[in-house]
PDB file of C-alpha atoms in Angstrom:
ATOM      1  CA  UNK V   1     -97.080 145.901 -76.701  1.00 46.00           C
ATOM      2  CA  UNK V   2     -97.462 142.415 -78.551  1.00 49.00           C
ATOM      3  CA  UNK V   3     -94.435 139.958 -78.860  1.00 52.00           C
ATOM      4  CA  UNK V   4     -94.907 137.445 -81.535  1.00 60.00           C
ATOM      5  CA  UNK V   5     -91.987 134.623 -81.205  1.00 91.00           C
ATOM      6  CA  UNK V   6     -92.039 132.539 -79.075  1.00 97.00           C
ATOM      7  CA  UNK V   7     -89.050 131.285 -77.279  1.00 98.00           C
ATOM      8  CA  UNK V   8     -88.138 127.885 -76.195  1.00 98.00           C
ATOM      9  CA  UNK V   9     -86.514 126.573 -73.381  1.00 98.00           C
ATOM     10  CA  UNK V  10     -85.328 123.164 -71.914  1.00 98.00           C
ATOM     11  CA  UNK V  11     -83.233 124.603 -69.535  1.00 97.00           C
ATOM     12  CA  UNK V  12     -82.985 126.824 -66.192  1.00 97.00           C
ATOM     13  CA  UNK V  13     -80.072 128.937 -66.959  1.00 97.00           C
ATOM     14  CA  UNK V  14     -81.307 130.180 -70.267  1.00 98.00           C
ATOM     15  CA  UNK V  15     -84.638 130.534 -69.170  1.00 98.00           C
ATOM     16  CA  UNK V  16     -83.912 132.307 -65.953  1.00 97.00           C
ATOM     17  CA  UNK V  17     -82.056 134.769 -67.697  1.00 98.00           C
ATOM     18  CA  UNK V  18     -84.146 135.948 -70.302  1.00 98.00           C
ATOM     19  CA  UNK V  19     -87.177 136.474 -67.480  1.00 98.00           C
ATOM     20  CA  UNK V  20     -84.628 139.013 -65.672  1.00 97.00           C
ATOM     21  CA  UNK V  21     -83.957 140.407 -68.980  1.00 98.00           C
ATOM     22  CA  UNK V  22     -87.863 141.045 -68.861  1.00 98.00           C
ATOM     23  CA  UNK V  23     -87.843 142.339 -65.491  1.00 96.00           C
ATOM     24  CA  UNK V  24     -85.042 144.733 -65.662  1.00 97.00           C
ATOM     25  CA  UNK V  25     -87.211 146.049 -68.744  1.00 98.00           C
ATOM     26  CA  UNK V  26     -89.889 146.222 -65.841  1.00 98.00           C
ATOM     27  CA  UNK V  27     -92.411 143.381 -67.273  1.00 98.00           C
ATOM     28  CA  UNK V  28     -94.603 142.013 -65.199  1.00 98.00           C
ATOM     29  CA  UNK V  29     -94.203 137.782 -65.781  1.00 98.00           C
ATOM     30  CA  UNK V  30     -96.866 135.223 -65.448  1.00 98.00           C
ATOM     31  CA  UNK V  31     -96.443 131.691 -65.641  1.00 98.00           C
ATOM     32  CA  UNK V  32     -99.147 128.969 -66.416  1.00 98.00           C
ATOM     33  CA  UNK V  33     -98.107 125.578 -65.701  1.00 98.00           C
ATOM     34  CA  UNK V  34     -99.097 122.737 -67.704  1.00 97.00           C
ATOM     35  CA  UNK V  35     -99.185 118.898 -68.474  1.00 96.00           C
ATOM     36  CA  UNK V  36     -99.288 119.865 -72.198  1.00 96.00           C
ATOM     37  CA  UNK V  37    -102.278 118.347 -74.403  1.00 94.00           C
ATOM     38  CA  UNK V  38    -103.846 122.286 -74.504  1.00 96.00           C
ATOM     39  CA  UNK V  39    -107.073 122.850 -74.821  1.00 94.00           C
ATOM     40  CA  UNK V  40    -109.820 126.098 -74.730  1.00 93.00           C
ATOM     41  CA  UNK V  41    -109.299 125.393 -71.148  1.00 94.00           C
ATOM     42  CA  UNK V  42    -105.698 126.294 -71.087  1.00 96.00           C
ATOM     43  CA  UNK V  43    -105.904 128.767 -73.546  1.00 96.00           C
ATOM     44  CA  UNK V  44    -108.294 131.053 -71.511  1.00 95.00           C
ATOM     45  CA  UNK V  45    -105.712 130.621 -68.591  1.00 97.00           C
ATOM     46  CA  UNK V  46    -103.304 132.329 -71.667  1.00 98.00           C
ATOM     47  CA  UNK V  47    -105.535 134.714 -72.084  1.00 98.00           C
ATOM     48  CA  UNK V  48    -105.999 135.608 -68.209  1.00 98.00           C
ATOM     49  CA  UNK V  49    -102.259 135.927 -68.431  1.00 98.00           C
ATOM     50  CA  UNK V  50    -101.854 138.428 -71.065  1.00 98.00           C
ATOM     51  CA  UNK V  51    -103.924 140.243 -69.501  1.00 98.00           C
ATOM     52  CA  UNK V  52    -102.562 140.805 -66.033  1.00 98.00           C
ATOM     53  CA  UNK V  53     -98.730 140.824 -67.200  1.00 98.00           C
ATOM     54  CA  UNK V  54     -96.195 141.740 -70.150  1.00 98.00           C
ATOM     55  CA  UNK V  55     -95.087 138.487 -70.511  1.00 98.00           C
ATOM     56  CA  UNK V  56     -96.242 135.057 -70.379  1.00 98.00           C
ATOM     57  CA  UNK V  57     -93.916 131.893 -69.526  1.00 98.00           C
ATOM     58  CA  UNK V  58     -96.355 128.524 -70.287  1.00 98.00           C
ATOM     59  CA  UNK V  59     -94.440 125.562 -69.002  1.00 98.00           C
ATOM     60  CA  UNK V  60     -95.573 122.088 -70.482  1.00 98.00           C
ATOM     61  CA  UNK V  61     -94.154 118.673 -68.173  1.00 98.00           C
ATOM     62  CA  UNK V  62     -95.810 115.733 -67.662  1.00 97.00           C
ATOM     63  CA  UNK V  63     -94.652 114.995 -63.756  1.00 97.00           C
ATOM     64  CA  UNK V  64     -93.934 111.176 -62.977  1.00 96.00           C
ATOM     65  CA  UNK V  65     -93.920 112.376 -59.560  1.00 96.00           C
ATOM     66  CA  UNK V  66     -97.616 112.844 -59.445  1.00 96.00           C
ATOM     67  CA  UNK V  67     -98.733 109.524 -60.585  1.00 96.00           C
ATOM     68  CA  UNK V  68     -99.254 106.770 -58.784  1.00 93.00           C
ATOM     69  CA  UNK V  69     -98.217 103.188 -59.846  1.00 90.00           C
ATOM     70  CA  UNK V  70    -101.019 102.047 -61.814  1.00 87.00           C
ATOM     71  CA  UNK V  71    -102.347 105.705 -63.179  1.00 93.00           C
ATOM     72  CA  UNK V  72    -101.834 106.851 -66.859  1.00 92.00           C
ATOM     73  CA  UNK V  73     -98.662 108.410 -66.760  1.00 94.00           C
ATOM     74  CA  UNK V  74     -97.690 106.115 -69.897  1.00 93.00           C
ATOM     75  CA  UNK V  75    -100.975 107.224 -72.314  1.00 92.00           C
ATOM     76  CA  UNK V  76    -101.225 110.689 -70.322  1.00 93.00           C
ATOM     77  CA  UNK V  77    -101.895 112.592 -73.684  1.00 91.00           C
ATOM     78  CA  UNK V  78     -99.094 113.953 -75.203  1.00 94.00           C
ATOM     79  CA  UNK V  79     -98.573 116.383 -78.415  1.00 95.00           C
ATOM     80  CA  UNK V  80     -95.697 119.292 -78.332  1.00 96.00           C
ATOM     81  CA  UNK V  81     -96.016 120.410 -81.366  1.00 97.00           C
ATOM     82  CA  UNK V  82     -99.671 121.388 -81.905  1.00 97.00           C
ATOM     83  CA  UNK V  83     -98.919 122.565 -77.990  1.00 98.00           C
ATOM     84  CA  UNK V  84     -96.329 125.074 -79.232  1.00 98.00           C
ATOM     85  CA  UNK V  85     -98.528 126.013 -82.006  1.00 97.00           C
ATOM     86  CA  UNK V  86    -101.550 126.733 -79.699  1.00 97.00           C
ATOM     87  CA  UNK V  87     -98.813 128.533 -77.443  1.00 98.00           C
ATOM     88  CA  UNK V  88     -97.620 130.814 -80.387  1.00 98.00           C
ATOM     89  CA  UNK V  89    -100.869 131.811 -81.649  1.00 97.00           C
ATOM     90  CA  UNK V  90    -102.217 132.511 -78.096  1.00 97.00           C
ATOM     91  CA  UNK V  91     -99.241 135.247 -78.049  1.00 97.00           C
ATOM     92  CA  UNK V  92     -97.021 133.710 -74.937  1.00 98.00           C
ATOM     93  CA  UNK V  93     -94.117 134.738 -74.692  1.00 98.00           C
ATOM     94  CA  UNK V  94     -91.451 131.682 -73.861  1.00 98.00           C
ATOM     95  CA  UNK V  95     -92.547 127.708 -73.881  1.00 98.00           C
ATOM     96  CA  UNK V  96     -90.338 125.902 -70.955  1.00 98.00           C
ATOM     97  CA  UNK V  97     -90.280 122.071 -71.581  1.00 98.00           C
ATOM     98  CA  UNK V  98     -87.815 120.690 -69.327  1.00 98.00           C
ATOM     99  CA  UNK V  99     -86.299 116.992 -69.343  1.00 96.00           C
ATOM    100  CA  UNK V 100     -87.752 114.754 -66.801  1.00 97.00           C
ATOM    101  CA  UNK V 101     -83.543 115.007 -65.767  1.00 96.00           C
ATOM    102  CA  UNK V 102     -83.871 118.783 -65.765  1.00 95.00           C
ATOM    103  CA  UNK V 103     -86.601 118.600 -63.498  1.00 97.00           C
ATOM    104  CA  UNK V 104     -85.536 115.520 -61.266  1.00 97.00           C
ATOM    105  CA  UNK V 105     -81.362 114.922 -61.558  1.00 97.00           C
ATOM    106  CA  UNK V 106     -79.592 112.012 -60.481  1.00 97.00           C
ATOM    107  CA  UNK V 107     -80.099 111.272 -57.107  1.00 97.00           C
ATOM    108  CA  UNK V 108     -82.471 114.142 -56.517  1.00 97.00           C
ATOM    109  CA  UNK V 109     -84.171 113.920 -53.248  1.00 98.00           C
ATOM    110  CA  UNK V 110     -86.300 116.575 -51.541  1.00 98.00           C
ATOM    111  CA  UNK V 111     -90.152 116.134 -51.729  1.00 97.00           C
ATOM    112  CA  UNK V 112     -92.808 118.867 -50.392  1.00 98.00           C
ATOM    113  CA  UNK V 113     -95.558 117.751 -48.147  1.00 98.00           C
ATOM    114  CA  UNK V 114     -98.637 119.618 -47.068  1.00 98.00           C
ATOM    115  CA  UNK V 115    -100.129 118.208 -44.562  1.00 96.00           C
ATOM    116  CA  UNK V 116    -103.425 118.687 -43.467  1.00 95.00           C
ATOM    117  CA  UNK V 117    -105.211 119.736 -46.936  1.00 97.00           C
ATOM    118  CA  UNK V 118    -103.767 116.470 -48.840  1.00 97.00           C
ATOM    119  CA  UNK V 119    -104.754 113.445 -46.712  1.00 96.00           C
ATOM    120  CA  UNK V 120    -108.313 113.580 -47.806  1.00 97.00           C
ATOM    121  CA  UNK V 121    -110.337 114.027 -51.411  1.00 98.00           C
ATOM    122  CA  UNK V 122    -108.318 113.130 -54.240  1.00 98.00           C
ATOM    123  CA  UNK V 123    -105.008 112.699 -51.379  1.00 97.00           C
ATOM    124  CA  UNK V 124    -107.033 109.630 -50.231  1.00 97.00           C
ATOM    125  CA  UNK V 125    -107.048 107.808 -53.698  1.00 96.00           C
ATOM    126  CA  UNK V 126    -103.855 109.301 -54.959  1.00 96.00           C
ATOM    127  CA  UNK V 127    -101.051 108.261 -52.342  1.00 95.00           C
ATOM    128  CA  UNK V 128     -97.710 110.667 -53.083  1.00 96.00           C
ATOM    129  CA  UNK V 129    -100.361 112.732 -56.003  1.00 97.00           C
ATOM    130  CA  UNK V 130    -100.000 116.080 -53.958  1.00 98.00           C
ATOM    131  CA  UNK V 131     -96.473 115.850 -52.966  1.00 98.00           C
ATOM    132  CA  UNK V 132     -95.416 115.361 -56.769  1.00 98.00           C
ATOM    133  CA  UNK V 133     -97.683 118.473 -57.429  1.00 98.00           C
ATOM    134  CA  UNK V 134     -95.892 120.648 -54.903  1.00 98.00           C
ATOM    135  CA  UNK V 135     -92.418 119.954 -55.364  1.00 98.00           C
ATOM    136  CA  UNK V 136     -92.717 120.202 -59.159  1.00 98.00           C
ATOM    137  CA  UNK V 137     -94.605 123.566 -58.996  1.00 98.00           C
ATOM    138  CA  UNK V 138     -92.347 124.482 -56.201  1.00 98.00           C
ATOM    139  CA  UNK V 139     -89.821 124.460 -58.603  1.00 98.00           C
ATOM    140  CA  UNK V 140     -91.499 125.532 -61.442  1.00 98.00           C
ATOM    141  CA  UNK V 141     -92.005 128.917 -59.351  1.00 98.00           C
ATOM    142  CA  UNK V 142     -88.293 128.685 -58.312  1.00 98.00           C
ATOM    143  CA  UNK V 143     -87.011 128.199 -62.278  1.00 98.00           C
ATOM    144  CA  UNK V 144     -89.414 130.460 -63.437  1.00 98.00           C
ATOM    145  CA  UNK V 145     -89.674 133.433 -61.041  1.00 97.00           C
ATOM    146  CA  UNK V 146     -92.869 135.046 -61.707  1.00 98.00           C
ATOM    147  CA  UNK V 147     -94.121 137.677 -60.250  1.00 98.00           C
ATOM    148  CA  UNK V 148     -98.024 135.905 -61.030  1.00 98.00           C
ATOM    149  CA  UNK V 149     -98.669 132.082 -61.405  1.00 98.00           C
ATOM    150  CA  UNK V 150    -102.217 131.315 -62.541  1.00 98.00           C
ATOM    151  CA  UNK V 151    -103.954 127.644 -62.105  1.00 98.00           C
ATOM    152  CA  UNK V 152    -107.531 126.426 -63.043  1.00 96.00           C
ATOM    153  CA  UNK V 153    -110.141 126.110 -60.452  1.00 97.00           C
ATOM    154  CA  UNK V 154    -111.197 122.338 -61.926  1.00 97.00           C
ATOM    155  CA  UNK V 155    -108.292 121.499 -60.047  1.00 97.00           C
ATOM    156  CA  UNK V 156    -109.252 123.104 -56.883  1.00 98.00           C
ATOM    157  CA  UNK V 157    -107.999 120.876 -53.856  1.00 98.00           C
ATOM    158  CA  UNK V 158    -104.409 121.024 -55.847  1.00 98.00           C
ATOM    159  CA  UNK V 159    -104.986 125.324 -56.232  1.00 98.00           C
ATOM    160  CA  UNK V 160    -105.122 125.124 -52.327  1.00 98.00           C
ATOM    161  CA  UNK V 161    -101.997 122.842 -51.830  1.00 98.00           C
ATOM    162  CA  UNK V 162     -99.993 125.073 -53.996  1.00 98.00           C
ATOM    163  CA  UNK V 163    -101.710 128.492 -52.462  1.00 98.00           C
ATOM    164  CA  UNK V 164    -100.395 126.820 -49.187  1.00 98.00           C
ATOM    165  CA  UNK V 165     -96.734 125.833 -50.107  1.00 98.00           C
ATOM    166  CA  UNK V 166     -96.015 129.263 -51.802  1.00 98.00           C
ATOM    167  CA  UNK V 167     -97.494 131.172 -48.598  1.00 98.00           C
ATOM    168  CA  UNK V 168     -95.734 128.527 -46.047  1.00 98.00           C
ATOM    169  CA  UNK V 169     -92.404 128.786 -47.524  1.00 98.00           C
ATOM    170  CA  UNK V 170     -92.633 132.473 -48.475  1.00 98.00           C
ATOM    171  CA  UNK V 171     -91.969 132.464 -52.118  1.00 98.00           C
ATOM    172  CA  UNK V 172     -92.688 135.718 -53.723  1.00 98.00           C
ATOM    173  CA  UNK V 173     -95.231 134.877 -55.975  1.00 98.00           C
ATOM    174  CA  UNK V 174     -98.886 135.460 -56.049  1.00 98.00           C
ATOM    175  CA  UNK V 175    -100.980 132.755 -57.128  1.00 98.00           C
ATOM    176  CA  UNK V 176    -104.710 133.579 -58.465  1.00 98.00           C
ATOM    177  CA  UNK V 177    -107.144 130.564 -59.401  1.00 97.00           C
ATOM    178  CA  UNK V 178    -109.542 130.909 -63.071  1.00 97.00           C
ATOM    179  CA  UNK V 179    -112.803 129.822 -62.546  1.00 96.00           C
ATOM    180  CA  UNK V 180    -113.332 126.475 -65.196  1.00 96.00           C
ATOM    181  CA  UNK V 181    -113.712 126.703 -68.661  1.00 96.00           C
ATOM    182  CA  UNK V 182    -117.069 124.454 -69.544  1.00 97.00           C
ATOM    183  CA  UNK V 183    -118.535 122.703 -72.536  1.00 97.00           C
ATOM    184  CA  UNK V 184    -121.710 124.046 -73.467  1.00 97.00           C
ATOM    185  CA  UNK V 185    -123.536 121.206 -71.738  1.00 98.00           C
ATOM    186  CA  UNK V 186    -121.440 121.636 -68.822  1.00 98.00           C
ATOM    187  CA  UNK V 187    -118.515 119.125 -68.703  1.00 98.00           C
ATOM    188  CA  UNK V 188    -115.518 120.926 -67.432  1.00 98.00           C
ATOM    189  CA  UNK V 189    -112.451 121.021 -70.214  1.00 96.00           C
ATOM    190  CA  UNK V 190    -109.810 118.509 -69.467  1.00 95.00           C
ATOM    191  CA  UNK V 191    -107.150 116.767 -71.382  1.00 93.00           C
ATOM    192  CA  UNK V 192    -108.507 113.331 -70.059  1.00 94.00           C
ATOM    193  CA  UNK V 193    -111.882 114.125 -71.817  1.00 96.00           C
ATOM    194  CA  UNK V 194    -110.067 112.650 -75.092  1.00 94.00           C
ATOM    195  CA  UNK V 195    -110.476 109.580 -73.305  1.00 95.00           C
ATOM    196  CA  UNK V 196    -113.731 108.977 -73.237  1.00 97.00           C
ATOM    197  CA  UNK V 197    -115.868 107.052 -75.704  1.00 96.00           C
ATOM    198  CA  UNK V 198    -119.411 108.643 -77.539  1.00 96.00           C
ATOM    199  CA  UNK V 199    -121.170 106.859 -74.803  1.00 96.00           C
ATOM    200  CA  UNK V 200    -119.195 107.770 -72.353  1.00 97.00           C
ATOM    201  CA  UNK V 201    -119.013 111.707 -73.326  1.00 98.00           C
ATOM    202  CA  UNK V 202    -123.306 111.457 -73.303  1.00 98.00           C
ATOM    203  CA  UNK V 203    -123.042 110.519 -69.916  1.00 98.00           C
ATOM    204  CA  UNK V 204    -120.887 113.104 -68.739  1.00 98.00           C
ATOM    205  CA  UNK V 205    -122.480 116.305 -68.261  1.00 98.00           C
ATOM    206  CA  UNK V 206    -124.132 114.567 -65.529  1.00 98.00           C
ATOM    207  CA  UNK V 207    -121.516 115.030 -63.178  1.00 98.00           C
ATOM    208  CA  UNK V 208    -121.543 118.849 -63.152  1.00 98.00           C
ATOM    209  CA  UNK V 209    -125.391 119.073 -63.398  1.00 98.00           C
ATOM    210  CA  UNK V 210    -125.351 117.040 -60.081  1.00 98.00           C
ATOM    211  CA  UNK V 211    -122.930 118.960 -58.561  1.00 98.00           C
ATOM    212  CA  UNK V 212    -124.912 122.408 -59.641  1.00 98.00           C
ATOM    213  CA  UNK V 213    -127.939 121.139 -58.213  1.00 98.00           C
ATOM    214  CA  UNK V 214    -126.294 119.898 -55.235  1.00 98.00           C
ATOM    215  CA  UNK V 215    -124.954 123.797 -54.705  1.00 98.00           C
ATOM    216  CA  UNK V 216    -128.618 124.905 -55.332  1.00 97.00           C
ATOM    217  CA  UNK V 217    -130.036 123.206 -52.626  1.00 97.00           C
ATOM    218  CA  UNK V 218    -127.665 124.158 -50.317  1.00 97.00           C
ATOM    219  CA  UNK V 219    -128.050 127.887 -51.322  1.00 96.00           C
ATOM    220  CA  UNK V 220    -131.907 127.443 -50.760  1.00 96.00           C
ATOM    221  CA  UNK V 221    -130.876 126.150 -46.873  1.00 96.00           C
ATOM    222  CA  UNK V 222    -131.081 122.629 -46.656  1.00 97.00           C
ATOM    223  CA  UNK V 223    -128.553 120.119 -45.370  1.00 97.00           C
ATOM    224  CA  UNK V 224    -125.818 118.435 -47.080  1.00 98.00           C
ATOM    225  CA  UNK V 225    -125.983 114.985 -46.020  1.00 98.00           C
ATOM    226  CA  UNK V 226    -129.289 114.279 -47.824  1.00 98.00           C
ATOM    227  CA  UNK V 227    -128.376 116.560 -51.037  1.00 98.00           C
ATOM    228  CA  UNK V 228    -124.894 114.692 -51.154  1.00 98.00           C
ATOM    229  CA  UNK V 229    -126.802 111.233 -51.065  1.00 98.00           C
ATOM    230  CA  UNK V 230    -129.141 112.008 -53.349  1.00 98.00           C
ATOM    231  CA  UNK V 231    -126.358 112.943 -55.703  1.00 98.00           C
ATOM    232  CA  UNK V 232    -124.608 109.852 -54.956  1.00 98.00           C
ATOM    233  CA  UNK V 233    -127.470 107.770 -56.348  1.00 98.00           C
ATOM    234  CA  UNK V 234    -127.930 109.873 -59.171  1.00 98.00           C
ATOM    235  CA  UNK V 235    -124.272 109.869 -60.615  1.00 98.00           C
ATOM    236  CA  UNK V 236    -124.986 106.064 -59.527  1.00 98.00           C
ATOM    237  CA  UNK V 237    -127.736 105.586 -62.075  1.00 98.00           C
ATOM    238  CA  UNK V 238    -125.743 107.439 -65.023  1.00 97.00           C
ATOM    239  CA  UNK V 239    -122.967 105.004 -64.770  1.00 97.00           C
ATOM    240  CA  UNK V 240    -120.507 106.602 -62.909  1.00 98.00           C
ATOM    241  CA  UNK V 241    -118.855 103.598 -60.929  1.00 98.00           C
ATOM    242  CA  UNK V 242    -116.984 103.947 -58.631  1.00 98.00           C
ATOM    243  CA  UNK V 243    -117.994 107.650 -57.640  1.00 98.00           C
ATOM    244  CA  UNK V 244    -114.773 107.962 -54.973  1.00 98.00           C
ATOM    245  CA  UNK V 245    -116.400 110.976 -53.471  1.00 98.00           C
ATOM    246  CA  UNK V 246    -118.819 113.480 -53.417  1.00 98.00           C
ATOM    247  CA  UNK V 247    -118.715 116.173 -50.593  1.00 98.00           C
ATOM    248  CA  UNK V 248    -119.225 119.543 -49.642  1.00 98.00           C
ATOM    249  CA  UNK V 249    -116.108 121.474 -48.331  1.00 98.00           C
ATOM    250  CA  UNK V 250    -114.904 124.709 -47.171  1.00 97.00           C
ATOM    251  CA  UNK V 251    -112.946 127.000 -49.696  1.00 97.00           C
ATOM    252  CA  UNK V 252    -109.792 127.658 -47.771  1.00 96.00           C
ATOM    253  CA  UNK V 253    -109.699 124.458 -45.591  1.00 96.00           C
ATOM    254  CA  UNK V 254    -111.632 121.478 -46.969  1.00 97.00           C
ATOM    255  CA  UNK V 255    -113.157 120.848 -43.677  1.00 97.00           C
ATOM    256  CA  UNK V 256    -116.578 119.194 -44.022  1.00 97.00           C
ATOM    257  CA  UNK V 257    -119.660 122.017 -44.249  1.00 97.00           C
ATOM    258  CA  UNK V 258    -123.361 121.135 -43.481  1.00 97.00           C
ATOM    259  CA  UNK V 259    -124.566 124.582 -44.295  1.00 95.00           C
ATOM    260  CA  UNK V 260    -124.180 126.877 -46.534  1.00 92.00           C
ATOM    261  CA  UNK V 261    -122.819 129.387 -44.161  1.00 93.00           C
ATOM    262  CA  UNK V 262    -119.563 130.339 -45.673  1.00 92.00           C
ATOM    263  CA  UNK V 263    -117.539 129.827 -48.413  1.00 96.00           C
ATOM    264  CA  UNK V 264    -117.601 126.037 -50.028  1.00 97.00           C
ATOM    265  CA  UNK V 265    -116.892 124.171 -52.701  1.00 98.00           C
ATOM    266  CA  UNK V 266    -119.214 120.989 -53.807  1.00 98.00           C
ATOM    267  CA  UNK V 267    -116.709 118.267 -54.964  1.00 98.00           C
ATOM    268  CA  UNK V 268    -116.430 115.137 -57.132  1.00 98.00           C
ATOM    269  CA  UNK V 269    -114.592 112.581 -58.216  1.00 98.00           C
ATOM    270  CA  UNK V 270    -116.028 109.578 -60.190  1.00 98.00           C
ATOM    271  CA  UNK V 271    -115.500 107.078 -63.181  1.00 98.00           C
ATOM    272  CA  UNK V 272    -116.955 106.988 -65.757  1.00 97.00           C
ATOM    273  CA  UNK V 273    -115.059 103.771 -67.834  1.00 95.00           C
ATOM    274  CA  UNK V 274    -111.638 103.970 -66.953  1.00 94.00           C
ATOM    275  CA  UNK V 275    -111.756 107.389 -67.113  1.00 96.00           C
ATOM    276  CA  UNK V 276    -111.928 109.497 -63.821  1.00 96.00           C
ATOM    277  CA  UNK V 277    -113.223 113.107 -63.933  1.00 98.00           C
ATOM    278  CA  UNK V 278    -113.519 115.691 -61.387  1.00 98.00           C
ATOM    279  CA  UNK V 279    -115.416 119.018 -60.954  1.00 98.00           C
ATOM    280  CA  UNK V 280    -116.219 121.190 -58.500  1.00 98.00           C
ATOM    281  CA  UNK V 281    -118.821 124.562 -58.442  1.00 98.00           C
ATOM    282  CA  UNK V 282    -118.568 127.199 -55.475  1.00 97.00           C
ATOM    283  CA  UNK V 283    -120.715 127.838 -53.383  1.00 92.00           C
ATOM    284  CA  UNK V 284    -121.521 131.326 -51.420  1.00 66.00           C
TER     285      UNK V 284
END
């Protein structure tokens, strides 16, 4: 069955109730979150959707919550209205774009922290980055009630905080990570990607090619702590400055990994100008 409108919504109430208008018609409803500034990226997470439920419920809010003092919440790229038209022609169902008042009222209060997978990574350089994310996507899951949630994998240390949260405090919704949508020469999709200059977007591809051949090695047995310094210097020497870390982790806890003996992830975060990029590629 295809449903071609799509509905907006600013506001719980209204929202809430046409999603158990869907449910009572027993549709199964997905939600993908979003910052907005779409891209193939987030329109194969539309497409993931579609497939796994009747309807789709794309919510597009650029958190303050999540950025730090001096990050780009100000130039953080922003464009409803080619968003809504990428939303309408990808087939979802109902585009929630909530207030920043909506989402955070006068005198609002109550933050989520998950300890133990946030203090490290991209927690280290982004004080408060994965508290914003789980208390906005806590109540993005609350406002929205979906039965399925779906998040990209490029993201992968926030995928675990929110996997966490939703298991910790029992909310009944199942959240599945999509692997990364990639330019063909490798650069993983990402709305900060506009940022970058030619030069900039030459050098790139680097990052993931290190990363992949980082994974390789460890797949073939050796040890991380040479592959991961070797790496170092070579995102080094294609002008990545400061590279704030490259490591190999576990997949469900983050822990450090040596060998390739179980599920892991190898993870980066570097800049290349003033922009920062991350990737990640699985391992095992």
């Amino acid at each position: 069955m295809s449903h071609t409108s799509l509905s907006r919504f600013t506001a719980v109430a209204p929202l809430r109730a046409a999603v158990a208008a869907w449910r009572r018609a027993g549709d199964r409803v997905v939600l993908v979150p979003t910052m907005g500034a779409l891209h193939a990226g987030h329109l194969a997470l539309m497409a993931r959707a579609k497939a796994l439920g009747e309807r789709v419920v794309a919510s597009i809010f650029v958190n303050p919550t999540q950025f730090g003092p001096n990050e780009d919440f100000s130039r953080y790229p922003r464009d409803t209205e080619a968003d809504l038209a990428l939303l309408a022609e990808a087939g979802v169902d109902a585009a929630y774009l909530p207030e920043v008042a909506e989402m955070y009222p006068a005198h609002f209060s109550t933050r989520i922290e998950v300890d133990g997978l946030t203090e490290d990574l991209c927690g280290a350089y982004r004080p408060g980055h994965f508290s914003g994310v789980a208390t906005v996507v806590t109540k993005l899951l609350n406002q929205v009630q979906p039965d399925l949630a779906l998040f990209g994998e490029k993201d992968f240390q926030q995928l675990l905080v929110i996997r966490r949260a939703v298991r910790d405090l029992d909310l009944p919704v199942e959240i599945q990570g999509v692997p990364t949508l990639r330019e063909a020469d490798g650069l993983a999709l990402s709305s900060r990607n506009r940022y970058l200059d030619a030069e900039a977007r030459t050098r790139a591809p680097r990052l993931h090619a290190v990363l992949s051949g980082i994974a390789a090695g460890l797949a073939d047995g050796a040890e991380a702590g040479p592959l991961l310094e070797q790496g170092r210097a070579e995102l080094a020497a294609a002008g990545f400055d400061p590279v704030q870390y490259l490591e190999v982790r576990d997949a469900e806890t983050l822990a450090p990994v040596e060998r390739a003996t179980r599920p892991a992830r190898v993870l980066a975060a570097a800049y290349l100008g003033r922009t920062r990029l991350i990737d990640n590629v699985p391992l095992g």
